Every structure is written in structure tokens, then in C-alpha cells.
Amino acid sequence: MKTKILVTGGTGYIGSHTVVELQNAGYEVIIIDNLSNSTIEVLDGIEKITNKRPIFIQMDLNDKVGLQQVFSSHADIKGIIHFAASKAVGESVYKPLLYYRNNIVTLLNLLDLMPEAGVEGIVFSSSCTVYGQPDILPVTEDAPIKPALSPYGNSKQINEEIIRDTIYAGLPFKSIILRYFNPIGAHPSAEIGELPNGVPQNLVPFITQTAMGIRQELSVFGDDYNTPDGSCIRDYIHVVDLAKAHVTAIDRLLTNKSEERLEIFNLGTGIGVSVLELLSTFEKETGVKVPYKIVERREGDIEQVWADPKHANEVLGWTAKESVGSTLLSAWNWQKRLRERGIQ
Ligand code: WQD
């Protein structure tokens, strides 16, 4: 019988790509999502790619009674991958309670119910935001955690602490925390991808929408940073590479490959790319010009951060494979598909 995995936030951007990879690897998937930042049509995309429609339950994870019912009717859930969370950094500043409720109470509900449900492990979506501006680059997992700059960032730090305290208290499950750098791109089939609500806050959807003519021009937030070309540097990772790391992590938890009850891994390529470099790579790969202007720095931006992925490479046995060029091309193909469908 196939091992059953609960994927919370499974119709979201990273969640949907992970569901595809889990199904391709032979897992049976149950998605719980409240569709607050995704649409039901994502299930069609997943089905087209994998020939299998995952079980879908529309529910808010704050509904603990509902969650308990899911565990009773699917008594064979062995692992959880927990993506569901609110993730707009700016919004979190003026709606902190929404962020703490959605990002913390939901985790508490899952952890509370796992022992009785017999769930053996949980993979948690964390972020490189926990490092703030690291003193040493590339950043390793034992770099100090810096004070968070937003309720969103703080919620990820608190989530990590809650998981650590729960594991050390001896609750009968294991966990892997994955700290993502900047996920971009879309599935090569262009059946699923990122679908931002309103004006995109993240760089790559803004670039593809500008290239499509939906936005007039890209604003590059600052060219006076202490970096070679003055723009900020990030570690951009293909979302499919990221999704595959989750399959490796859940395999590791469920087959007891490690004695450790809690492990933390950076998921990045190890390559730092500036905003202006990313833009010129996009233009080179797609042949489409993107109008842009340099504007003021964005408040709260980190100057430069990229991963040391050695721990994930050597211990998890996972490495990011896609180049930033092919990743940007996949994002552009997805944007073109959205246009064909009349969505954007
Ligand atoms: C990347 C670079 C901008 C938009 C955020 C969250 C993080 C994570 C991923 C989320 C920066 C520049 C951007 C634009 C620009 N988690 N930029 N013009 O800020 O690294 O990380 O998203 O879910 O927690 O903080 O990503 O894509 O917003 O920005 O110049 O219109 O692009 O200044 O240097 P960021 P991003």
C-alpha cells in the first residue's frame, strides 16, 4: 500500500510542485488547503502532470475539530509536509494577529494531534529570513538567528522554536526543518506555477508580468548596496528542485535514515545572483526586453544572502540542479500559459 502524506497548503505555489513530486515518487497525497491564496484549478494541473488527482479537503487548519476528523478518517497518514501559512511580509506588519494565528496556531494544532494520529514525522517550511543579514556568506545552518524584521519572519522563527521544544520534550515524532532561499520558476509542463494575488511583491513574477506588458516597468529597489553592481543579491532556486528536496526529506523521516529527531537544512543553490544579473539573464533567455528603473531601496531588504547548501548536499543527498537561466525560462513559459488561459 502507498504511504499516505498530508500536505497542508498543497494547492499553493511550492505545495503544488511538491504534491507532483510526491505522487511521481509513489506517495499518496491528501491536501488540506483553505484556498485563501490558491485556486481549486491547481488540482487539474497536478492531475494533468501526474495522471492522479490527490485527495483534497478544503479546510482551515485553525479548525482543530475538523483536523481531528481528517486524522480519524485517514488513520494511515504517516507524514506531514506543512506549507500552509500566510506569507506576505508587508501585510504581516499591519495584520500581525492574522499572521500569528495562521502561522502559529495551525502548527500547534498539527503537533498536538500527531501523536494520537500515529504520524511519524513532519517537514516544516521555513525561510532564510531567519538569518537576517548574515555576518558570514555563504550562510550555514548554524549561523545565528537574527531578530526578525516582520511578524511574518518572527512567525517562522517561533515555528522553529515550537518544533524544537516539542521534539526535545520527547513527543513521539521526528522533524526536518527546511530553510528555503528564493524559490522561482514553474513546472516544465507549465501546468502549475506561481499565481500572485494582485500586484506581485516578489521579483520574478513582477519581471514576467512586465515582460508580458501587464506592468509598465520594473522598479529595481536600490543600486547603491555594497555589492558588485549595487543591487541586492539572493540565491534563486528552481521550485521543482525545492519540491524534490521535500520528497527526500519525507523519505528520510519515514525510513529512519537518521538517528537525529530534528534536522535543519538550507535549500539553495549556493550561488548569489544580483537583481540586475537576474534581469539580464531573463532577457537573454527569453529574448524579451524588460523596461526598468532604479528606485529607492525597499524597507527591510537584506543586502545579500546566499546559501551554503553543503549540509543538504552531503547529509540529505539532495542538490539543486537547474540553472537560473532555465528556471527563468520556465517562469516565462508559465506566464505565457496564463495569458493563453486569459488569466493574466
Ligand atoms: C528579491 C530581490 C528586492 C521586487 C521574500 C521574503 C522571504 C521569502 C521570499 C516568502 C530583492 C528585489 C523585488 C521588485 C526589486 N519568503 N526586488 N523589485 O525579499 O528576498 O524574500 O520572498 O514567502 O521571506 O522576504 O524576495 O522576490 O521580494 O525580492 O528590485 O519589484 O528583488 O529588493 O533584492 P525577498 P523578493
mmCIF file of C-alpha atoms and ligand atoms in Angstrom:
data_model
loop_
_atom_site.group_PDB
_atom_site.id
_atom_site.type_symbol
_atom_site.label_atom_id
_atom_site.label_comp_id
_atom_site.label_asym_id
_atom_site.label_seq_id
_atom_site.Cartn_x
_atom_site.Cartn_y
_atom_site.Cartn_z
ATOM 1 C CA MET A 1 0.000 0.000 0.000
ATOM 2 C CA LYS A 2 1.170 3.516 -0.781
ATOM 3 C CA THR A 3 2.381 5.646 2.114
ATOM 4 C CA LYS A 4 -0.020 8.486 2.806
ATOM 5 C CA ILE A 5 1.276 12.028 3.290
ATOM 6 C CA LEU A 6 -0.743 15.046 4.411
ATOM 7 C CA VAL A 7 0.322 18.183 2.555
ATOM 8 C CA THR A 8 -1.040 21.368 4.100
ATOM 9 C CA GLY A 9 -1.117 24.284 1.681
ATOM 10 C CA GLY A 10 -0.854 21.744 -1.130
ATOM 11 C CA THR A 11 -2.567 23.919 -3.752
ATOM 12 C CA GLY A 12 -0.119 26.773 -3.144
ATOM 13 C CA TYR A 13 2.987 27.546 -5.163
ATOM 14 C CA ILE A 14 5.609 25.322 -3.506
ATOM 15 C CA GLY A 15 2.964 22.921 -2.177
ATOM 16 C CA SER A 16 1.565 22.045 -5.610
ATOM 17 C CA HIS A 17 5.011 21.341 -7.080
ATOM 18 C CA THR A 18 5.758 19.132 -4.077
ATOM 19 C CA VAL A 19 2.493 17.195 -4.478
ATOM 20 C CA VAL A 20 3.547 16.434 -8.080
ATOM 21 C CA GLU A 21 6.944 15.119 -6.962
ATOM 22 C CA LEU A 22 5.409 13.093 -4.104
ATOM 23 C CA GLN A 23 2.908 11.446 -6.451
ATOM 24 C CA ASN A 24 5.646 10.779 -9.005
ATOM 25 C CA ALA A 25 7.642 9.112 -6.226
ATOM 26 C CA GLY A 26 4.703 6.812 -5.386
ATOM 27 C CA TYR A 27 3.263 8.526 -2.319
ATOM 28 C CA GLU A 28 -0.466 9.001 -1.823
ATOM 29 C CA VAL A 29 -1.270 12.615 -1.045
ATOM 30 C CA ILE A 30 -4.030 14.298 0.935
ATOM 31 C CA ILE A 31 -4.131 18.061 0.599
ATOM 32 C CA ILE A 32 -5.657 20.380 3.159
ATOM 33 C CA ASP A 33 -5.898 23.973 1.949
ATOM 34 C CA ASN A 34 -8.327 26.799 2.709
ATOM 35 C CA LEU A 35 -7.775 28.243 -0.809
ATOM 36 C CA SER A 36 -7.042 31.665 0.725
ATOM 37 C CA ASN A 37 -4.158 32.175 -1.696
ATOM 38 C CA SER A 38 -4.683 29.487 -4.343
ATOM 39 C CA THR A 39 -7.410 28.094 -6.564
ATOM 40 C CA ILE A 40 -9.085 24.717 -6.955
ATOM 41 C CA GLU A 41 -7.934 24.550 -10.629
ATOM 42 C CA VAL A 42 -4.431 23.785 -9.366
ATOM 43 C CA LEU A 43 -5.714 20.235 -8.814
ATOM 44 C CA ASP A 44 -6.369 19.951 -12.577
ATOM 45 C CA GLY A 45 -2.758 20.928 -13.267
ATOM 46 C CA ILE A 46 -1.461 18.336 -10.791
ATOM 47 C CA GLU A 47 -3.703 15.698 -12.357
ATOM 48 C CA LYS A 48 -2.552 16.549 -15.904
ATOM 49 C CA ILE A 49 1.096 16.149 -14.923
ATOM 50 C CA THR A 50 0.814 13.015 -12.770
ATOM 51 C CA ASN A 51 -2.385 11.347 -14.061
ATOM 52 C CA LYS A 52 -3.609 11.297 -10.498
ATOM 53 C CA ARG A 53 -5.848 13.685 -8.595
ATOM 54 C CA PRO A 54 -4.811 13.998 -4.953
ATOM 55 C CA ILE A 55 -7.442 13.805 -2.222
ATOM 56 C CA PHE A 56 -8.451 17.399 -1.459
ATOM 57 C CA ILE A 57 -10.051 18.774 1.687
ATOM 58 C CA GLN A 58 -10.913 22.464 1.800
ATOM 59 C CA MET A 59 -10.406 23.421 5.403
ATOM 60 C CA ASP A 60 -8.708 25.962 7.618
ATOM 61 C CA LEU A 61 -6.085 24.428 9.915
ATOM 62 C CA ASN A 62 -7.305 26.659 12.720
ATOM 63 C CA ASP A 63 -10.304 24.299 12.787
ATOM 64 C CA LYS A 64 -8.870 21.739 15.200
ATOM 65 C CA VAL A 65 -12.043 19.640 15.376
ATOM 66 C CA GLY A 66 -12.106 19.417 11.588
ATOM 67 C CA LEU A 67 -8.434 18.436 11.563
ATOM 68 C CA GLN A 68 -9.086 15.725 14.143
ATOM 69 C CA GLN A 69 -11.807 14.337 11.876
ATOM 70 C CA VAL A 70 -9.370 14.239 8.944
ATOM 71 C CA PHE A 71 -6.930 12.195 11.038
ATOM 72 C CA SER A 72 -9.693 9.803 12.153
ATOM 73 C CA SER A 73 -10.964 9.204 8.650
ATOM 74 C CA HIS A 74 -7.426 8.803 7.254
ATOM 75 C CA ALA A 75 -5.861 6.809 10.064
ATOM 76 C CA ASP A 76 -2.888 5.824 7.882
ATOM 77 C CA ILE A 77 -1.286 9.263 7.419
ATOM 78 C CA LYS A 78 2.402 8.652 8.105
ATOM 79 C CA GLY A 79 3.926 12.057 7.441
ATOM 80 C CA ILE A 80 3.035 15.727 7.148
ATOM 81 C CA ILE A 81 4.569 18.423 4.975
ATOM 82 C CA HIS A 82 3.384 21.703 6.416
ATOM 83 C CA PHE A 83 3.337 24.572 3.888
ATOM 84 C CA ALA A 84 0.084 26.298 4.811
ATOM 85 C CA ALA A 85 0.884 29.801 6.045
ATOM 86 C CA SER A 86 0.334 33.457 5.302
ATOM 87 C CA LYS A 87 3.451 34.792 3.592
ATOM 88 C CA ALA A 88 3.177 38.446 2.608
ATOM 89 C CA VAL A 89 5.902 40.213 4.575
ATOM 90 C CA GLY A 90 4.353 43.703 4.191
ATOM 91 C CA GLU A 91 0.829 42.616 5.091
ATOM 92 C CA SER A 92 2.116 40.897 8.234
ATOM 93 C CA VAL A 93 3.283 44.270 9.587
ATOM 94 C CA TYR A 94 -0.246 45.685 9.732
ATOM 95 C CA LYS A 95 -2.093 42.395 10.397
ATOM 96 C CA PRO A 96 0.191 40.717 12.970
ATOM 97 C CA LEU A 97 -2.545 38.761 14.752
ATOM 98 C CA LEU A 98 -3.707 37.221 11.478
ATOM 99 C CA TYR A 99 -0.139 36.068 10.853
ATOM 100 C CA TYR A 100 0.384 34.698 14.349
ATOM 101 C CA ARG A 101 -2.959 32.861 14.220
ATOM 102 C CA ASN A 102 -2.473 31.454 10.722
ATOM 103 C CA ASN A 103 1.171 30.573 11.121
ATOM 104 C CA ILE A 104 1.387 29.507 14.760
ATOM 105 C CA VAL A 105 -1.970 28.189 15.954
ATOM 106 C CA THR A 106 -2.131 25.961 12.879
ATOM 107 C CA LEU A 107 1.238 24.383 13.691
ATOM 108 C CA LEU A 108 0.163 23.874 17.318
ATOM 109 C CA ASN A 109 -2.968 22.064 16.115
ATOM 110 C CA LEU A 110 -0.950 19.729 13.900
ATOM 111 C CA LEU A 111 1.695 18.949 16.544
ATOM 112 C CA ASP A 112 -0.995 18.383 19.176
ATOM 113 C CA LEU A 113 -2.816 15.829 17.054
ATOM 114 C CA MET A 114 0.176 13.997 15.544
ATOM 115 C CA PRO A 115 0.917 11.550 18.408
ATOM 116 C CA GLU A 116 -2.634 10.241 18.709
ATOM 117 C CA ALA A 117 -2.906 10.005 14.915
ATOM 118 C CA GLY A 118 0.311 7.994 14.768
ATOM 119 C CA VAL A 119 2.025 10.436 12.382
ATOM 120 C CA GLU A 120 5.754 9.733 12.425
ATOM 121 C CA GLY A 121 7.269 12.918 11.030
ATOM 122 C CA ILE A 122 6.712 16.494 9.929
ATOM 123 C CA VAL A 123 8.628 18.503 7.346
ATOM 124 C CA PHE A 124 8.361 22.218 8.001
ATOM 125 C CA SER A 125 8.676 25.136 5.522
ATOM 126 C CA SER A 126 10.993 27.703 6.970
ATOM 127 C CA SER A 127 12.893 30.518 5.350
ATOM 128 C CA CYS A 128 16.326 32.074 5.046
ATOM 129 C CA THR A 129 14.702 35.194 6.548
ATOM 130 C CA VAL A 130 15.567 33.657 9.949
ATOM 131 C CA TYR A 131 19.228 34.617 9.289
ATOM 132 C CA GLY A 132 18.507 38.316 8.613
ATOM 133 C CA GLN A 133 21.688 39.801 7.113
ATOM 134 C CA PRO A 134 24.269 37.085 7.893
ATOM 135 C CA ASP A 135 27.733 38.159 9.016
ATOM 136 C CA ILE A 136 29.369 35.367 7.015
ATOM 137 C CA LEU A 137 28.479 34.285 3.470
ATOM 138 C CA PRO A 138 27.569 31.762 2.256
ATOM 139 C CA VAL A 139 25.304 31.162 5.232
ATOM 140 C CA THR A 140 25.348 27.801 7.037
ATOM 141 C CA GLU A 141 22.643 26.309 9.243
ATOM 142 C CA ASP A 142 24.490 27.182 12.444
ATOM 143 C CA ALA A 143 24.634 30.909 11.659
ATOM 144 C CA PRO A 144 22.949 32.942 14.403
ATOM 145 C CA ILE A 145 19.252 33.696 14.132
ATOM 146 C CA LYS A 146 18.815 37.482 13.903
ATOM 147 C CA PRO A 147 15.879 39.475 15.315
ATOM 148 C CA ALA A 148 13.037 39.251 12.798
ATOM 149 C CA LEU A 149 12.129 42.306 10.747
ATOM 150 C CA SER A 150 8.424 41.457 10.380
ATOM 151 C CA PRO A 151 5.689 39.424 12.097
ATOM 152 C CA TYR A 152 5.970 37.018 9.141
ATOM 153 C CA GLY A 153 9.691 36.471 9.777
ATOM 154 C CA ASN A 154 9.053 36.254 13.505
ATOM 155 C CA SER A 155 6.344 33.630 12.970
ATOM 156 C CA LYS A 156 8.874 31.414 11.120
ATOM 157 C CA GLN A 157 11.379 31.773 13.977
ATOM 158 C CA ILE A 158 8.699 30.956 16.558
ATOM 159 C CA ASN A 159 7.567 27.967 14.461
ATOM 160 C CA GLU A 160 11.119 26.598 14.504
ATOM 161 C CA GLU A 161 11.353 27.065 18.287
ATOM 162 C CA ILE A 162 7.992 25.355 18.835
ATOM 163 C CA ILE A 163 9.105 22.356 16.783
ATOM 164 C CA ARG A 164 12.442 22.176 18.610
ATOM 165 C CA ASP A 165 10.836 22.368 22.073
ATOM 166 C CA THR A 166 8.221 19.763 21.129
ATOM 167 C CA ILE A 167 10.815 17.313 19.835
ATOM 168 C CA TYR A 168 13.070 17.813 22.883
ATOM 169 C CA ALA A 169 10.085 17.268 25.166
ATOM 170 C CA GLY A 170 10.047 13.726 23.782
ATOM 171 C CA LEU A 171 6.893 13.708 21.706
ATOM 172 C CA PRO A 172 6.913 10.603 19.513
ATOM 173 C CA PHE A 173 7.738 12.039 16.103
ATOM 174 C CA LYS A 174 10.652 13.488 14.159
ATOM 175 C CA SER A 175 11.008 16.660 12.164
ATOM 176 C CA ILE A 176 13.007 18.208 9.370
ATOM 177 C CA ILE A 177 13.027 21.992 9.038
ATOM 178 C CA LEU A 178 13.831 23.260 5.549
ATOM 179 C CA ARG A 179 15.045 26.843 5.191
ATOM 180 C CA TYR A 180 14.242 27.999 1.671
ATOM 181 C CA PHE A 181 16.169 30.684 -0.131
ATOM 182 C CA ASN A 182 14.285 32.320 -3.064
ATOM 183 C CA PRO A 183 12.078 29.810 -4.928
ATOM 184 C CA ILE A 184 11.276 30.842 -8.511
ATOM 185 C CA GLY A 185 10.150 29.249 -11.778
ATOM 186 C CA ALA A 186 7.396 26.798 -12.619
ATOM 187 C CA HIS A 187 6.864 23.175 -13.603
ATOM 188 C CA PRO A 188 8.371 22.473 -17.071
ATOM 189 C CA SER A 189 4.906 21.430 -18.313
ATOM 190 C CA ALA A 190 3.630 24.960 -17.462
ATOM 191 C CA GLU A 191 0.557 23.280 -15.922
ATOM 192 C CA ILE A 192 1.301 24.732 -12.476
ATOM 193 C CA GLY A 193 3.259 27.760 -11.291
ATOM 194 C CA GLU A 194 3.094 30.836 -9.112
ATOM 195 C CA LEU A 195 -0.148 32.822 -9.207
ATOM 196 C CA PRO A 196 0.318 36.006 -7.178
ATOM 197 C CA ASN A 197 -2.691 37.890 -5.855
ATOM 198 C CA GLY A 198 -2.786 41.431 -7.267
ATOM 199 C CA VAL A 199 0.473 43.315 -7.810
ATOM 200 C CA PRO A 200 3.350 40.872 -7.298
ATOM 201 C CA GLN A 201 5.625 41.657 -4.362
ATOM 202 C CA ASN A 202 8.329 39.194 -5.427
ATOM 203 C CA LEU A 203 10.843 39.911 -8.143
ATOM 204 C CA VAL A 204 10.307 37.142 -10.714
ATOM 205 C CA PRO A 205 6.510 37.380 -11.080
ATOM 206 C CA PHE A 206 6.974 41.139 -11.410
ATOM 207 C CA ILE A 207 9.539 40.597 -14.173
ATOM 208 C CA THR A 208 7.355 38.117 -16.103
ATOM 209 C CA GLN A 209 4.278 40.361 -15.787
ATOM 210 C CA THR A 210 6.292 43.343 -17.034
ATOM 211 C CA ALA A 211 7.648 41.282 -19.931
ATOM 212 C CA MET A 212 4.036 40.374 -20.756
ATOM 213 C CA GLY A 213 3.008 44.049 -20.709
ATOM 214 C CA ILE A 214 0.751 43.687 -17.651
ATOM 215 C CA ARG A 215 3.038 46.061 -15.690
ATOM 216 C CA GLN A 216 4.636 49.098 -17.286
ATOM 217 C CA GLU A 217 8.095 48.767 -15.791
ATOM 218 C CA LEU A 218 10.002 47.014 -13.068
ATOM 219 C CA SER A 219 11.257 49.039 -10.119
ATOM 220 C CA VAL A 220 14.701 47.858 -9.040
ATOM 221 C CA PHE A 221 14.899 48.618 -5.347
ATOM 222 C CA GLY A 222 18.307 50.272 -4.959
ATOM 223 C CA ASP A 223 21.596 50.195 -6.861
ATOM 224 C CA ASP A 224 23.777 51.614 -4.089
ATOM 225 C CA TYR A 225 24.251 48.485 -1.993
ATOM 226 C CA ASN A 226 27.706 47.215 -1.177
ATOM 227 C CA THR A 227 27.608 44.571 -3.942
ATOM 228 C CA PRO A 228 29.490 44.410 -7.287
ATOM 229 C CA ASP A 229 26.675 46.070 -9.310
ATOM 230 C CA GLY A 230 24.975 47.811 -6.375
ATOM 231 C CA SER A 231 21.760 45.725 -6.448
ATOM 232 C CA CYS A 232 20.783 43.121 -3.822
ATOM 233 C CA ILE A 233 21.975 39.529 -4.080
ATOM 234 C CA ARG A 234 19.838 36.407 -3.479
ATOM 235 C CA ASP A 235 20.032 32.655 -4.015
ATOM 236 C CA TYR A 236 17.289 31.831 -6.552
ATOM 237 C CA ILE A 237 16.273 28.173 -6.619
ATOM 238 C CA HIS A 238 14.011 26.341 -9.083
ATOM 239 C CA VAL A 239 10.755 25.408 -7.353
ATOM 240 C CA VAL A 240 10.942 21.853 -8.780
ATOM 241 C CA ASP A 241 14.395 21.360 -7.221
ATOM 242 C CA LEU A 242 12.929 22.637 -3.967
ATOM 243 C CA ALA A 243 9.929 20.303 -4.270
ATOM 244 C CA LYS A 244 12.235 17.303 -4.762
ATOM 245 C CA ALA A 245 14.034 18.125 -1.524
ATOM 246 C CA HIS A 246 10.739 17.577 0.301
ATOM 247 C CA VAL A 247 10.425 14.068 -1.095
ATOM 248 C CA THR A 248 13.977 13.311 0.037
ATOM 249 C CA ALA A 249 13.189 14.759 3.473
ATOM 250 C CA ILE A 250 9.993 12.765 3.956
ATOM 251 C CA ASP A 251 11.767 9.570 2.777
ATOM 252 C CA ARG A 252 14.477 10.266 5.335
ATOM 253 C CA LEU A 253 11.985 10.778 8.169
ATOM 254 C CA LEU A 254 9.849 7.747 7.397
ATOM 255 C CA THR A 255 12.678 5.296 6.747
ATOM 256 C CA ASN A 256 14.585 6.355 9.852
ATOM 257 C CA LYS A 257 17.703 7.138 7.833
ATOM 258 C CA SER A 258 18.910 9.357 10.637
ATOM 259 C CA GLU A 259 19.172 8.949 14.390
ATOM 260 C CA GLU A 260 18.513 12.667 14.755
ATOM 261 C CA ARG A 261 14.992 13.583 15.787
ATOM 262 C CA LEU A 262 15.312 17.125 14.445
ATOM 263 C CA GLU A 263 17.387 18.255 11.493
ATOM 264 C CA ILE A 264 17.666 21.602 9.721
ATOM 265 C CA PHE A 265 18.746 22.116 6.112
ATOM 266 C CA ASN A 266 19.337 25.150 3.903
ATOM 267 C CA LEU A 267 17.781 24.725 0.474
ATOM 268 C CA GLY A 268 19.590 26.882 -2.024
ATOM 269 C CA THR A 269 21.932 26.626 -4.988
ATOM 270 C CA GLY A 270 24.918 28.212 -3.264
ATOM 271 C CA ILE A 271 25.097 30.853 -5.998
ATOM 272 C CA GLY A 272 24.365 34.506 -5.331
ATOM 273 C CA VAL A 273 22.715 36.441 -8.168
ATOM 274 C CA SER A 274 22.020 40.193 -8.156
ATOM 275 C CA VAL A 275 18.727 41.766 -9.222
ATOM 276 C CA LEU A 276 20.370 43.296 -12.317
ATOM 277 C CA GLU A 277 22.062 39.995 -13.230
ATOM 278 C CA LEU A 278 18.753 38.166 -12.922
ATOM 279 C CA LEU A 279 17.097 40.718 -15.150
ATOM 280 C CA SER A 280 19.737 40.436 -17.888
ATOM 281 C CA THR A 281 19.662 36.616 -17.715
ATOM 282 C CA PHE A 282 15.881 36.758 -18.162
ATOM 283 C CA GLU A 283 16.257 38.995 -21.231
ATOM 284 C CA LYS A 284 18.961 36.761 -22.709
ATOM 285 C CA GLU A 285 16.992 33.531 -22.166
ATOM 286 C CA THR A 286 13.647 34.808 -23.410
ATOM 287 C CA GLY A 287 14.697 37.460 -25.922
ATOM 288 C CA VAL A 288 12.166 39.812 -24.299
ATOM 289 C CA LYS A 289 13.227 43.259 -23.049
ATOM 290 C CA VAL A 290 12.044 44.295 -19.607
ATOM 291 C CA PRO A 291 11.775 48.052 -19.040
ATOM 292 C CA TYR A 292 13.045 49.036 -15.616
ATOM 293 C CA LYS A 293 14.042 51.979 -13.475
ATOM 294 C CA ILE A 294 16.172 52.226 -10.372
ATOM 295 C CA VAL A 295 14.212 53.457 -7.350
ATOM 296 C CA GLU A 296 14.811 53.851 -3.614
ATOM 297 C CA ARG A 297 15.786 50.857 -1.523
ATOM 298 C CA ARG A 298 12.833 48.806 -0.203
ATOM 299 C CA GLU A 299 12.496 48.964 3.575
ATOM 300 C CA GLY A 300 13.581 45.799 5.344
ATOM 301 C CA ASP A 301 15.517 44.322 2.399
ATOM 302 C CA ILE A 302 18.582 42.262 3.181
ATOM 303 C CA GLU A 303 21.616 43.404 1.164
ATOM 304 C CA GLN A 304 22.940 39.993 0.227
ATOM 305 C CA VAL A 305 22.301 36.398 1.193
ATOM 306 C CA TRP A 306 23.042 33.053 -0.384
ATOM 307 C CA ALA A 307 23.177 29.537 0.971
ATOM 308 C CA ASP A 308 25.900 27.152 1.841
ATOM 309 C CA PRO A 309 23.952 24.051 0.720
ATOM 310 C CA LYS A 310 26.705 21.578 1.719
ATOM 311 C CA HIS A 311 24.740 20.106 4.619
ATOM 312 C CA ALA A 312 21.751 19.352 2.350
ATOM 313 C CA ASN A 313 24.071 18.079 -0.416
ATOM 314 C CA GLU A 314 26.029 15.725 1.803
ATOM 315 C CA VAL A 315 23.610 14.657 4.533
ATOM 316 C CA LEU A 316 20.234 14.865 2.815
ATOM 317 C CA GLY A 317 21.727 13.728 -0.502
ATOM 318 C CA TRP A 318 19.974 16.486 -2.418
ATOM 319 C CA THR A 319 21.425 19.103 -4.756
ATOM 320 C CA ALA A 320 19.744 21.881 -6.743
ATOM 321 C CA LYS A 321 20.255 21.034 -10.426
ATOM 322 C CA GLU A 322 18.581 23.688 -12.585
ATOM 323 C CA SER A 323 20.440 26.766 -13.785
ATOM 324 C CA VAL A 324 18.970 30.180 -13.151
ATOM 325 C CA GLY A 325 18.558 30.615 -16.942
ATOM 326 C CA SER A 326 16.362 27.533 -17.451
ATOM 327 C CA THR A 327 14.481 28.420 -14.274
ATOM 328 C CA LEU A 328 13.645 31.880 -15.581
ATOM 329 C CA LEU A 329 12.558 30.357 -18.879
ATOM 330 C CA SER A 330 10.127 28.084 -17.013
ATOM 331 C CA ALA A 331 8.688 31.153 -15.231
ATOM 332 C CA TRP A 332 8.218 32.859 -18.613
ATOM 333 C CA ASN A 333 6.542 29.784 -20.152
ATOM 334 C CA TRP A 334 4.133 29.744 -17.220
ATOM 335 C CA GLN A 335 3.356 33.442 -17.676
ATOM 336 C CA LYS A 336 2.632 32.774 -21.365
ATOM 337 C CA ARG A 337 0.330 29.880 -20.410
ATOM 338 C CA LEU A 338 -1.576 32.176 -18.031
ATOM 339 C CA ARG A 339 -2.083 34.569 -20.935
ATOM 340 C CA GLU A 340 -3.347 31.731 -23.183
ATOM 341 C CA ARG A 341 -5.846 30.867 -20.482
ATOM 342 C CA GLY A 342 -6.893 34.505 -20.211
ATOM 343 C CA ILE A 343 -5.888 34.677 -16.561
ATOM 344 C CA GLN A 344 -3.122 37.307 -16.697
HETATM 345 C C1 WQD B 1 14.210 39.727 -4.286
HETATM 346 C C2 WQD B 1 15.074 40.896 -4.661
HETATM 347 C C3 WQD B 1 14.265 43.029 -3.869
HETATM 348 C C4 WQD B 1 10.662 43.153 -6.329
HETATM 349 C C5 WQD B 1 10.855 37.383 0.224
HETATM 350 C C6 WQD B 1 10.529 37.122 1.653
HETATM 351 C C7 WQD B 1 11.095 35.816 2.107
HETATM 352 C C8 WQD B 1 10.692 34.696 1.218
HETATM 353 C C9 WQD B 1 10.779 35.017 -0.231
HETATM 354 C C10 WQD B 1 8.340 34.029 1.349
HETATM 355 C C11 WQD B 1 15.251 41.888 -3.527
HETATM 356 C C12 WQD B 1 14.282 42.976 -5.372
HETATM 357 C C13 WQD B 1 11.854 42.768 -5.737
HETATM 358 C C14 WQD B 1 10.668 44.264 -7.206
HETATM 359 C C15 WQD B 1 13.040 44.503 -6.859
HETATM 360 N N1 WQD B 1 9.547 34.071 1.717
HETATM 361 N N2 WQD B 1 13.017 43.431 -5.995
HETATM 362 N N3 WQD B 1 11.863 44.890 -7.440
HETATM 363 O O1 WQD B 1 12.660 39.862 -0.390
HETATM 364 O O2 WQD B 1 14.398 38.122 -0.979
HETATM 365 O O3 WQD B 1 12.270 37.428 0.036
HETATM 366 O O4 WQD B 1 10.311 36.331 -0.531
HETATM 367 O O5 WQD B 1 7.414 33.720 1.137
HETATM 368 O O6 WQD B 1 10.722 35.573 3.394
HETATM 369 O O7 WQD B 1 11.075 38.169 2.435
HETATM 370 O O8 WQD B 1 12.289 38.232 -2.320
HETATM 371 O O9 WQD B 1 11.421 38.400 -4.606
HETATM 372 O O10 WQD B 1 10.648 40.091 -2.891
HETATM 373 O O11 WQD B 1 12.992 40.194 -3.721
HETATM 374 O O12 WQD B 1 14.084 45.109 -7.105
HETATM 375 O O13 WQD B 1 9.638 44.666 -7.743
HETATM 376 O O14 WQD B 1 14.440 41.628 -5.707
HETATM 377 O O15 WQD B 1 14.687 44.264 -3.401
HETATM 378 O O16 WQD B 1 16.541 42.380 -3.587
HETATM 379 P P1 WQD B 1 12.971 38.515 -0.869
HETATM 380 P P2 WQD B 1 11.743 39.221 -3.413
#
